[in-house]
Structures are given as structure tokens and as C-alpha cells.
CSV table of C-alpha atoms in Angstrom, one decimal:
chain,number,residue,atom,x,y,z
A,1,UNK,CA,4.4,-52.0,-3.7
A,2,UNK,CA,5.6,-48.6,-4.6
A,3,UNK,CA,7.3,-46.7,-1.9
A,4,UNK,CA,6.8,-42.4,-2.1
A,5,UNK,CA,9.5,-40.9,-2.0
A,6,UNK,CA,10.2,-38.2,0.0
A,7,UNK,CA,11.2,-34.8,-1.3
A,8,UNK,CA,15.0,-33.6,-0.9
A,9,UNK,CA,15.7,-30.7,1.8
A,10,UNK,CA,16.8,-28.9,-1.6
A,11,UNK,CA,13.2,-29.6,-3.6
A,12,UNK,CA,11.8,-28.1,-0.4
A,13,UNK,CA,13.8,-25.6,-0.1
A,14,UNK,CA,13.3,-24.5,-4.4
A,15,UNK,CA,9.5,-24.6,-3.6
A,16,UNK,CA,10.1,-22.5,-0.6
A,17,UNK,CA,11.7,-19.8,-2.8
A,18,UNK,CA,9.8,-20.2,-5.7
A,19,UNK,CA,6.0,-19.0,-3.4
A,20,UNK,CA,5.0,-15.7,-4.9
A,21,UNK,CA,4.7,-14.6,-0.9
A,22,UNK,CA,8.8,-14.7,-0.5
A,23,UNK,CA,9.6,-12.6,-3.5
A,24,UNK,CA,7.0,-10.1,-2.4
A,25,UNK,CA,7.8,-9.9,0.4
A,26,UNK,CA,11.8,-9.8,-0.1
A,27,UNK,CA,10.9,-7.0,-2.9
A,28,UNK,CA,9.5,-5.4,-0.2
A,29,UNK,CA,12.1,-5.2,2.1
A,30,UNK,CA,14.6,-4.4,-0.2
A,31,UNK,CA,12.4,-1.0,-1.4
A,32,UNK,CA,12.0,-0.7,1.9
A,33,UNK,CA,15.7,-0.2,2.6
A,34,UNK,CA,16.1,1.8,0.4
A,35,UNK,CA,12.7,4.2,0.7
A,36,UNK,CA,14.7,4.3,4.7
A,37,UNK,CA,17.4,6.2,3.0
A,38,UNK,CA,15.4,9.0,1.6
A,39,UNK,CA,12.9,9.6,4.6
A,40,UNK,CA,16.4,9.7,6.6
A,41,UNK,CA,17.5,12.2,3.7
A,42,UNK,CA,14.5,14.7,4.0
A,43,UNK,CA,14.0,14.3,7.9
A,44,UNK,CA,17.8,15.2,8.4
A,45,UNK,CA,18.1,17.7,5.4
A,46,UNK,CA,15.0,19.5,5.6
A,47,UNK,CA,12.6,18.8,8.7
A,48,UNK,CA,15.5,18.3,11.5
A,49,UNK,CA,17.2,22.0,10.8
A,50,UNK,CA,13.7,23.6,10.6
A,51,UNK,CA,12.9,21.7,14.4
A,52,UNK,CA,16.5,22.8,14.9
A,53,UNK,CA,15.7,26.7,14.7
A,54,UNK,CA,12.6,26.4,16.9
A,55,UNK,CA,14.8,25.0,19.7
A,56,UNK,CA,17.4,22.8,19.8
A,57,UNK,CA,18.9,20.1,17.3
A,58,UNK,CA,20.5,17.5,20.0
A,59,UNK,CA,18.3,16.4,22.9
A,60,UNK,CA,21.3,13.9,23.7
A,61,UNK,CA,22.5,16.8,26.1
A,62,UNK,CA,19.1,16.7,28.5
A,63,UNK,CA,19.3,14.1,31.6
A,64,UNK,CA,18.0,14.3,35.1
A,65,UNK,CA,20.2,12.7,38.4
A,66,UNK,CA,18.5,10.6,40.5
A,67,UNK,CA,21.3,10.5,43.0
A,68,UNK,CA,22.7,13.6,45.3
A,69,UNK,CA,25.7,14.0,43.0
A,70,UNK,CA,25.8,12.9,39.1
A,71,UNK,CA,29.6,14.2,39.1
A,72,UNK,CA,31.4,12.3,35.6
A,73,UNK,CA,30.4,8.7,35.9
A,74,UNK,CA,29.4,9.0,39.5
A,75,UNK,CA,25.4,8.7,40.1
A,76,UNK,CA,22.4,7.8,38.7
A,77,UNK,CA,21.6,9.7,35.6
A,78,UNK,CA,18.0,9.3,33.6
A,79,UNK,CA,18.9,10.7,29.9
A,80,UNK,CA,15.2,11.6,29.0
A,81,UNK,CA,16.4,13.7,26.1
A,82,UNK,CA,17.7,10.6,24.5
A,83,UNK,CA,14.5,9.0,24.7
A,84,UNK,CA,12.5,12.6,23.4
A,85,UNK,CA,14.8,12.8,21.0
A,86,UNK,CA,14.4,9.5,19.1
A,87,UNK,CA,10.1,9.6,20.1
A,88,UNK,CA,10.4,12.8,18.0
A,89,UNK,CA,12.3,11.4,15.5
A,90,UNK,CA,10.1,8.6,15.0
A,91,UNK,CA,7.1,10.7,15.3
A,92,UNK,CA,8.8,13.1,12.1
A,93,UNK,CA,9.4,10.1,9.9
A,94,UNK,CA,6.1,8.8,10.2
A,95,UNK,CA,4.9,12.5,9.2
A,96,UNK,CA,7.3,12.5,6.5
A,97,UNK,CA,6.2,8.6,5.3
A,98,UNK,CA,2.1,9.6,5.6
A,99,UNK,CA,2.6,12.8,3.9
A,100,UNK,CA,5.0,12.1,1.2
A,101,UNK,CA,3.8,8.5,0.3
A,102,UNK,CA,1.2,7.0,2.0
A,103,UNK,CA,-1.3,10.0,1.7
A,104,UNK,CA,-1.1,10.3,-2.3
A,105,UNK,CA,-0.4,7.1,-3.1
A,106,UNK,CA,-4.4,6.5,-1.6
A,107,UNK,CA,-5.4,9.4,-3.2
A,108,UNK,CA,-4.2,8.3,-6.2
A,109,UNK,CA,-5.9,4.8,-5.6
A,110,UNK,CA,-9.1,6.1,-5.0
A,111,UNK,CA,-9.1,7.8,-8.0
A,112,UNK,CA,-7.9,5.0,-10.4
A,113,UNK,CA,-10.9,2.7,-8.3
A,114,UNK,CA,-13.7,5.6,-9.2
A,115,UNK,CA,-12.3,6.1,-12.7
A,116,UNK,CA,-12.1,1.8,-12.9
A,117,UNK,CA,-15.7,1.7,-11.2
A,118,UNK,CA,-17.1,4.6,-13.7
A,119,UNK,CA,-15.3,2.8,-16.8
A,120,UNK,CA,-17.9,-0.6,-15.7
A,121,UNK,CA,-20.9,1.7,-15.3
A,122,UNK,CA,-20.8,3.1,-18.7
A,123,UNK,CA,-19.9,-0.3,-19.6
A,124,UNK,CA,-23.2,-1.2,-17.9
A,125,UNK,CA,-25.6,0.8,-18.8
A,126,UNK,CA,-24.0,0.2,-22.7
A,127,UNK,CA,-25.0,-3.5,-22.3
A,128,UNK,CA,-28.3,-2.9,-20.8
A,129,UNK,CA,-28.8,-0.8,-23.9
A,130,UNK,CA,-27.6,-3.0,-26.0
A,131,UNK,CA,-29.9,-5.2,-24.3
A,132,UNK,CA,-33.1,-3.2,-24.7
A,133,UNK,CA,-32.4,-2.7,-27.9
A,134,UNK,CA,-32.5,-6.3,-28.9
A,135,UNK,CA,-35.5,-6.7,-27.7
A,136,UNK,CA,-37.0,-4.0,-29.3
A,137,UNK,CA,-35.6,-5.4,-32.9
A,138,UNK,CA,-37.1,-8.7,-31.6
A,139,UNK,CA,-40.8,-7.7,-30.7
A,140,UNK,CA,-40.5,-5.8,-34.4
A,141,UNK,CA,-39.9,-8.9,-35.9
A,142,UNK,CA,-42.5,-10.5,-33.8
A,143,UNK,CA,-44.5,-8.0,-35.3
A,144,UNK,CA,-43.8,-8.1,-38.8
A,145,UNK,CA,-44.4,-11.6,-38.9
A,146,UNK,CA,-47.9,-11.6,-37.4
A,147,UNK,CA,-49.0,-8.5,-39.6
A,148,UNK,CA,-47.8,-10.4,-42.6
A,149,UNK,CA,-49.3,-13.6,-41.3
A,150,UNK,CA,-52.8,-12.3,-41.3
A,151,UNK,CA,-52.7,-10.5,-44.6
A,152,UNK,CA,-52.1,-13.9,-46.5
């Protein structure tokens, strides 16, 4: 009797590696880290300033005290500005990702699919053509035969 034997942690571990899935998805994460860089680029260069001369740049500042006295470390203090400030942050680099990428990179799919879906009609109607016209060349034949059939 044969006994199977077992893969190795490290065989496992090479065919763990080696799934299409993993290097996608480690690709991905690694463009990703870096794509972070230049939506931080643009929403601190170009989209924080201009938010910046509407009102103010640091919402840090804003807080409310819960308690009668919010005196240095003494109270209760709720720092809502922190919280608006990083909701409006998020809420700018998600403009910044749908505008800049997300928003022509489907426009720019759709197009490729409609020039890709037009490119198989032609091919379509070509073949059906093609088609038709076989037939044509065979009922001719068909034709000629039976005309010079009866004239013998």
C-alpha cells in the first residue's frame, strides 16, 4: 500500500503565493499606496487652501464643554471640529478619487466596450454577408447545372 503524502507547510505556502488572486491583489495595494500620496498631494495643495479662503483651514480649534468649566485639562470637552474636520476631509478625497480617476477611467471604458461592441457588429453583419453571398454563388451553381442538364 502506498501512503499519500502530505504537502510541506512550504509547498502550501508556494501555492498560496503563486494564486493569481494574491498578486492582484498585493499589486493593488501597493498602487494603492501610492495613488494615497497624490490624492493627499492635490487635496492638501490645491483643494484644502481653496476650502481654506472660504473659512477656515484647521477645525482642530472648534470644541464644545460639557462641564461648567473646561479651564486647561479641567472638564469635559467634545472636540466636534476634529471630527468635521476629518468628515470633510474624507468627503474631499473621495471628490478628488471620483473626479480625477474613477469618473474617466469609466468613461473611457465605456467607450473602448462601444468601440469593441461596434468592431463585432461590423464583424457581424461582414459574416452574414459573407454568408448570403455563398449561397447566392451556390443556388447559381445549382442553376447552371440544371440549365445545362436539360439541354443535353
Amino acid at each position: 500500500m502506498s501512503e499519500k503524502k502530505e504537502p510541506s507547510v512550504w509547498d502550501g505556502f508556494k501555492a498560496f503565493l503563486m494564486r493569481g488572486n494574491v498578486v492582484d491583489l498585493a499589486v493593488a495595494v501597493v498602487i494603492g499606496a501610492a495613488f494615497t500620496n497624490i490624492v493627499n498631494a492635490v487635496v492638501k495643495g490645491i483643494i484644502s487652501p481653496l476650502v481654506g479662503a472660504i473659512g477656515t483651514k484647521n477645525l482642530d480649534h472648534y470644541s464644545s464643554c460639557l462641564s461648567s468649566s473646561c479651564a486647561g485639562d479641567q472638564g469635559i470637552r467634545i472636540l466636534w471640529g476634529s471630527v468635521l474636520g476629518a468628515a470633510l476631509s474624507f468627503v474631499i478625497t473621495a471628490a478628488v478619487v471620483y473626479f480625477l480617476m474613477v469618473l474617466p477611467m469609466s468613461k473611457y471604458l465605456a467607450r473602448a466596450e462601444a468601440r469593441r461592441k461596434a468592431k463585432e457588429g461590423t464583424q457581424e453583419v461582414i459574416e452574414v454577408t459573407e454568408l448570403e453571398v455563398l449561397k447566392e454563388i451556390r443556388d447559381a451553381l445549382v442553376a447552371q447545372r440544371g440549365s445545362g442538364h436539360d439541354q443535353r
